[in-house]
Short mmCIF file of C-alpha atoms in Angstrom, two decimals:
data_model
loop_
_atom_site.label_atom_id
_atom_site.label_comp_id
_atom_site.label_asym_id
_atom_site.label_seq_id
_atom_site.Cartn_x
_atom_site.Cartn_y
_atom_site.Cartn_z
CA UNK A 1183 189.36 149.90 -159.55
CA UNK A 1184 191.76 147.71 -161.51
CA UNK A 1185 190.70 144.19 -162.38
CA UNK A 1186 190.97 142.01 -159.28
CA UNK A 1187 191.27 145.01 -156.94
CA UNK A 1188 188.84 146.94 -154.73
CA UNK A 1189 185.28 145.69 -155.28
CA UNK A 1190 186.62 143.12 -157.75
CA UNK A 1191 189.01 141.57 -155.18
CA UNK A 1192 187.57 138.00 -155.48
CA UNK A 1193 188.83 137.95 -159.08
CA UNK A 1194 192.39 138.98 -158.15
CA UNK A 1195 193.95 135.62 -158.96
CA UNK A 1196 192.35 135.49 -162.40
CA UNK A 1197 193.88 138.81 -163.54
CA UNK A 1198 197.28 139.63 -165.02
CA UNK A 1199 199.81 142.46 -164.68
CA UNK A 1200 199.65 143.39 -168.37
CA UNK A 1201 195.91 144.00 -168.09
CA UNK A 1202 196.47 146.20 -165.02
CA UNK A 1203 198.97 148.41 -166.87
CA UNK A 1204 196.78 148.55 -169.99
CA UNK A 1205 193.76 149.58 -167.92
CA UNK A 1206 195.74 152.53 -166.53
CA UNK A 1207 196.90 153.47 -170.03
CA UNK A 1208 193.29 153.37 -171.23
CA UNK A 1209 192.34 155.83 -168.48
CA UNK A 1210 195.09 158.21 -169.62
CA UNK A 1211 193.85 157.99 -173.22
CA UNK A 1212 190.31 158.70 -172.03
CA UNK A 1213 191.46 161.73 -170.02
CA UNK A 1214 193.44 163.00 -173.02
CA UNK A 1215 190.28 162.88 -175.15
CA UNK A 1216 188.82 165.58 -172.88
CA UNK A 1217 191.54 168.01 -173.97
CA UNK A 1218 193.06 168.61 -170.54
CA UNK A 1219 196.65 168.11 -169.30
CA UNK A 1220 197.10 164.66 -167.79
CA UNK A 1221 199.40 163.64 -164.94
CA UNK A 1222 199.79 159.98 -164.03
CA UNK A 1223 200.68 159.27 -160.38
CA UNK A 1224 201.35 155.82 -158.94
CA UNK A 1225 202.24 154.56 -155.46
CA UNK A 1226 204.06 151.26 -154.69
CA UNK A 1227 202.74 148.60 -157.11
CA UNK A 1228 200.83 151.42 -158.77
CA UNK A 1229 204.15 153.16 -159.34
CA UNK A 1230 205.53 150.19 -161.22
CA UNK A 1231 202.35 149.95 -163.28
CA UNK A 1232 202.45 153.70 -163.95
CA UNK A 1233 205.85 153.40 -165.65
CA UNK A 1234 204.50 150.80 -168.07
CA UNK A 1235 201.24 152.68 -168.59
CA UNK A 1236 203.12 155.92 -169.27
CA UNK A 1237 205.15 154.21 -172.00
CA UNK A 1238 201.85 153.14 -173.61
CA UNK A 1239 199.92 156.39 -173.21
CA UNK A 1240 202.40 159.30 -172.87
CA UNK A 1241 200.85 161.47 -170.13
CA UNK A 1242 202.15 165.02 -169.72
CA UNK A 1243 203.87 164.25 -166.42
CA UNK A 1244 204.60 161.17 -164.32
CA UNK A 1245 204.89 160.96 -160.52
CA UNK A 1246 206.17 157.79 -158.84
CA UNK A 1247 205.85 157.39 -155.05
CA UNK A 1248 207.95 154.55 -153.60
CA UNK A 1249 207.50 152.63 -156.87
CA UNK A 1250 207.70 148.84 -156.71
CA UNK A 1251 211.00 147.88 -158.36
CA UNK A 1252 214.02 145.62 -158.17
CA UNK A 1253 216.78 144.57 -160.54
CA UNK A 1254 216.94 140.98 -161.74
CA UNK A 1255 220.06 139.51 -163.35
CA UNK A 1256 219.73 136.82 -166.03
CA UNK A 1257 221.22 134.03 -163.82
CA UNK A 1258 218.55 134.75 -161.19
CA UNK A 1259 215.83 134.76 -163.85
CA UNK A 1260 217.10 131.51 -165.35
CA UNK A 1261 217.34 129.84 -161.95
CA UNK A 1262 213.87 131.06 -160.98
CA UNK A 1263 212.34 129.67 -164.17
CA UNK A 1264 214.10 126.34 -163.69
CA UNK A 1265 213.05 126.00 -160.06
CA UNK A 1266 209.49 127.20 -160.54
CA UNK A 1267 208.21 123.67 -161.17
CA UNK A 1268 209.44 122.66 -157.70
CA UNK A 1269 208.03 125.64 -155.81
CA UNK A 1270 204.79 125.41 -153.77
CA UNK A 1271 201.60 126.77 -155.29
CA UNK A 1272 201.08 129.14 -152.35
CA UNK A 1273 203.27 131.38 -150.17
CA UNK A 1274 202.95 133.21 -146.85
CA UNK A 1275 203.66 136.93 -147.53
CA UNK A 1276 203.27 137.92 -143.87
CA UNK A 1277 205.27 135.07 -142.38
CA UNK A 1278 208.80 136.41 -142.86
CA UNK A 1279 210.77 136.91 -139.64
CA UNK A 1280 212.75 139.66 -141.38
CA UNK A 1281 209.77 141.97 -142.04
CA UNK A 1282 207.97 143.32 -138.93
CA UNK A 1283 204.29 142.46 -138.95
CA UNK A 1284 203.62 146.10 -138.03
CA UNK A 1285 204.62 146.97 -141.60
CA UNK A 1286 201.35 145.47 -142.81
CA UNK A 1287 199.08 147.16 -140.26
CA UNK A 1288 197.93 150.01 -142.49
CA UNK A 1289 197.49 147.98 -145.73
CA UNK A 1290 195.46 145.37 -143.83
CA UNK A 1291 193.40 148.08 -142.13
CA UNK A 1292 192.57 149.59 -145.51
CA UNK A 1293 191.32 146.21 -146.77
CA UNK A 1294 189.61 145.10 -143.53
CA UNK A 1295 188.99 148.06 -141.17
CA UNK A 1296 187.42 145.83 -138.49
CA UNK A 1297 190.44 143.54 -138.03
CA UNK A 1298 191.72 143.63 -134.42
CA UNK A 1299 195.36 143.88 -135.43
CA UNK A 1300 196.76 143.92 -131.88
CA UNK A 1301 195.08 140.64 -130.92
CA UNK A 1302 197.84 137.95 -130.71
CA UNK A 1303 195.53 135.34 -132.22
CA UNK A 1304 194.74 137.64 -135.13
CA UNK A 1305 198.44 138.28 -135.69
CA UNK A 1306 199.16 134.55 -135.63
CA UNK A 1307 196.40 134.02 -138.19
CA UNK A 1308 197.84 136.75 -140.43
CA UNK A 1309 201.27 135.13 -140.22
CA UNK A 1310 199.78 131.83 -141.40
CA UNK A 1311 197.80 133.37 -144.27
CA UNK A 1312 198.87 131.92 -147.63
CA UNK A 1313 198.28 133.34 -151.09
CA UNK A 1314 198.60 131.73 -154.54
CA UNK A 1315 202.12 131.92 -156.01
CA UNK A 1316 200.43 133.30 -159.12
CA UNK A 1317 200.07 136.64 -157.33
CA UNK A 1318 203.83 136.88 -156.72
CA UNK A 1319 204.45 135.92 -160.36
CA UNK A 1320 202.23 138.76 -161.58
CA UNK A 1321 203.85 141.29 -159.24
CA UNK A 1322 207.25 140.15 -160.52
CA UNK A 1323 205.97 140.51 -164.09
CA UNK A 1324 204.79 144.05 -163.29
CA UNK A 1325 208.34 144.89 -162.19
CA UNK A 1326 209.78 143.37 -165.40
CA UNK A 1327 207.37 145.40 -167.52
CA UNK A 1328 208.39 148.58 -165.70
CA UNK A 1329 212.06 147.75 -166.18
CA UNK A 1330 211.57 147.19 -169.92
CA UNK A 1331 209.48 150.34 -170.31
CA UNK A 1332 211.59 152.77 -168.28
CA UNK A 1333 214.03 153.75 -171.02
CA UNK A 1334 211.20 154.87 -173.32
CA UNK A 1335 209.87 157.45 -170.83
CA UNK A 1336 210.31 160.98 -172.19
CA UNK A 1337 207.90 163.14 -170.16
CA UNK A 1338 209.05 164.92 -166.96
CA UNK A 1339 209.16 162.50 -164.00
CA UNK A 1340 209.14 163.11 -160.25
CA UNK A 1341 210.17 160.19 -158.02
CA UNK A 1342 209.65 160.44 -154.24
CA UNK A 1343 211.03 157.78 -151.90
CA UNK A 1344 210.83 157.24 -148.14
CA UNK A 1345 214.29 157.18 -146.56
CA UNK A 1346 213.37 154.47 -144.04
CA UNK A 1347 211.25 152.31 -146.39
CA UNK A 1348 211.88 148.61 -145.50
CA UNK A 1349 209.79 147.28 -148.42
CA UNK A 1350 210.98 149.37 -151.38
CA UNK A 1351 214.44 150.40 -150.26
CA UNK A 1352 215.91 153.65 -151.62
CA UNK A 1353 218.71 151.87 -153.48
CA UNK A 1354 216.12 149.92 -155.49
CA UNK A 1355 214.29 153.09 -156.46
CA UNK A 1356 217.60 154.67 -157.44
CA UNK A 1357 218.15 151.76 -159.84
CA UNK A 1358 214.84 152.58 -161.53
CA UNK A 1359 215.74 156.28 -161.69
CA UNK A 1360 218.89 155.38 -163.64
CA UNK A 1361 216.77 153.54 -166.19
CA UNK A 1362 214.22 156.31 -166.67
CA UNK A 1363 214.53 159.00 -169.33
CA UNK A 1364 216.55 162.20 -169.00
CA UNK A 1365 213.92 164.34 -167.25
CA UNK A 1366 213.85 162.81 -163.77
CA UNK A 1367 213.80 164.56 -160.39
CA UNK A 1368 214.53 162.18 -157.47
CA UNK A 1369 213.68 163.14 -153.89
CA UNK A 1370 213.99 161.26 -150.59
CA UNK A 1371 211.76 162.27 -147.69
CA UNK A 1372 211.43 161.06 -144.07
CA UNK A 1373 209.19 158.02 -143.68
CA UNK A 1374 208.74 154.33 -144.34
CA UNK A 1375 206.67 152.78 -147.13
CA UNK A 1376 203.31 154.47 -146.45
CA UNK A 1377 204.54 157.95 -147.37
CA UNK A 1378 201.05 158.73 -148.72
CA UNK A 1379 199.51 158.72 -145.22
CA UNK A 1380 198.67 162.28 -144.05
CA UNK A 1381 200.08 161.63 -140.56
CA UNK A 1382 203.47 160.53 -141.92
CA UNK A 1383 206.61 162.56 -141.12
CA UNK A 1384 207.28 163.46 -144.75
CA UNK A 1385 203.73 163.91 -146.04
CA UNK A 1386 203.78 167.73 -146.03
CA UNK A 1387 207.00 167.72 -148.06
CA UNK A 1388 205.53 165.13 -150.45
CA UNK A 1389 202.53 167.36 -151.15
CA UNK A 1390 204.73 170.43 -151.57
CA UNK A 1391 207.05 168.60 -153.99
CA UNK A 1392 204.17 167.29 -156.12
CA UNK A 1393 202.44 170.69 -156.25
CA UNK A 1394 205.70 172.38 -157.24
CA UNK A 1395 206.26 169.75 -159.95
CA UNK A 1396 202.77 170.37 -161.37
CA UNK A 1397 203.27 174.12 -161.38
CA UNK A 1398 206.48 173.98 -163.41
#
């Protein structure tokens, strides 16, 4: 239900990462006004946004599931800013030879349930699909915001990561864990990126870990 997501998907490329994080923070403030304990839980991009939102709204507990994160050194940032004027305005997120197309099956199914994913022509079309570079810029900004916000987190945090995740690799999540406040519990479970799927190998452990964290 964030701006540019779900039913508002046509407006995706007119929205910004800061507004996404602020919208989540506003929801936490609204929940707090009802006088109940509030836990903020985020998965993937939502995990990165949850770190920033938690720094703005201070929920009672924070759960991050395979949170979107990577480190960026200043030479890389400087080079990226300098080269940005030469980069194309669009990019093909599904066209990489290094990421199996199967990785995107479930996310695409959630967006378009009727897509015949196993059809070779459909797969070729997905490979050719291009998105505005603005989307990548906002995702990168979301990661920067999370990185800048992590040290201010003071509530208890549970981080759960899939051991075989090819998109958000465990070593990246471990980098975020080092930046978070002192009250962090880090757990790796079997599974790739979609650890939130009930048929995943580590889903039962994920549920058990989250329930135990809430009960503490």
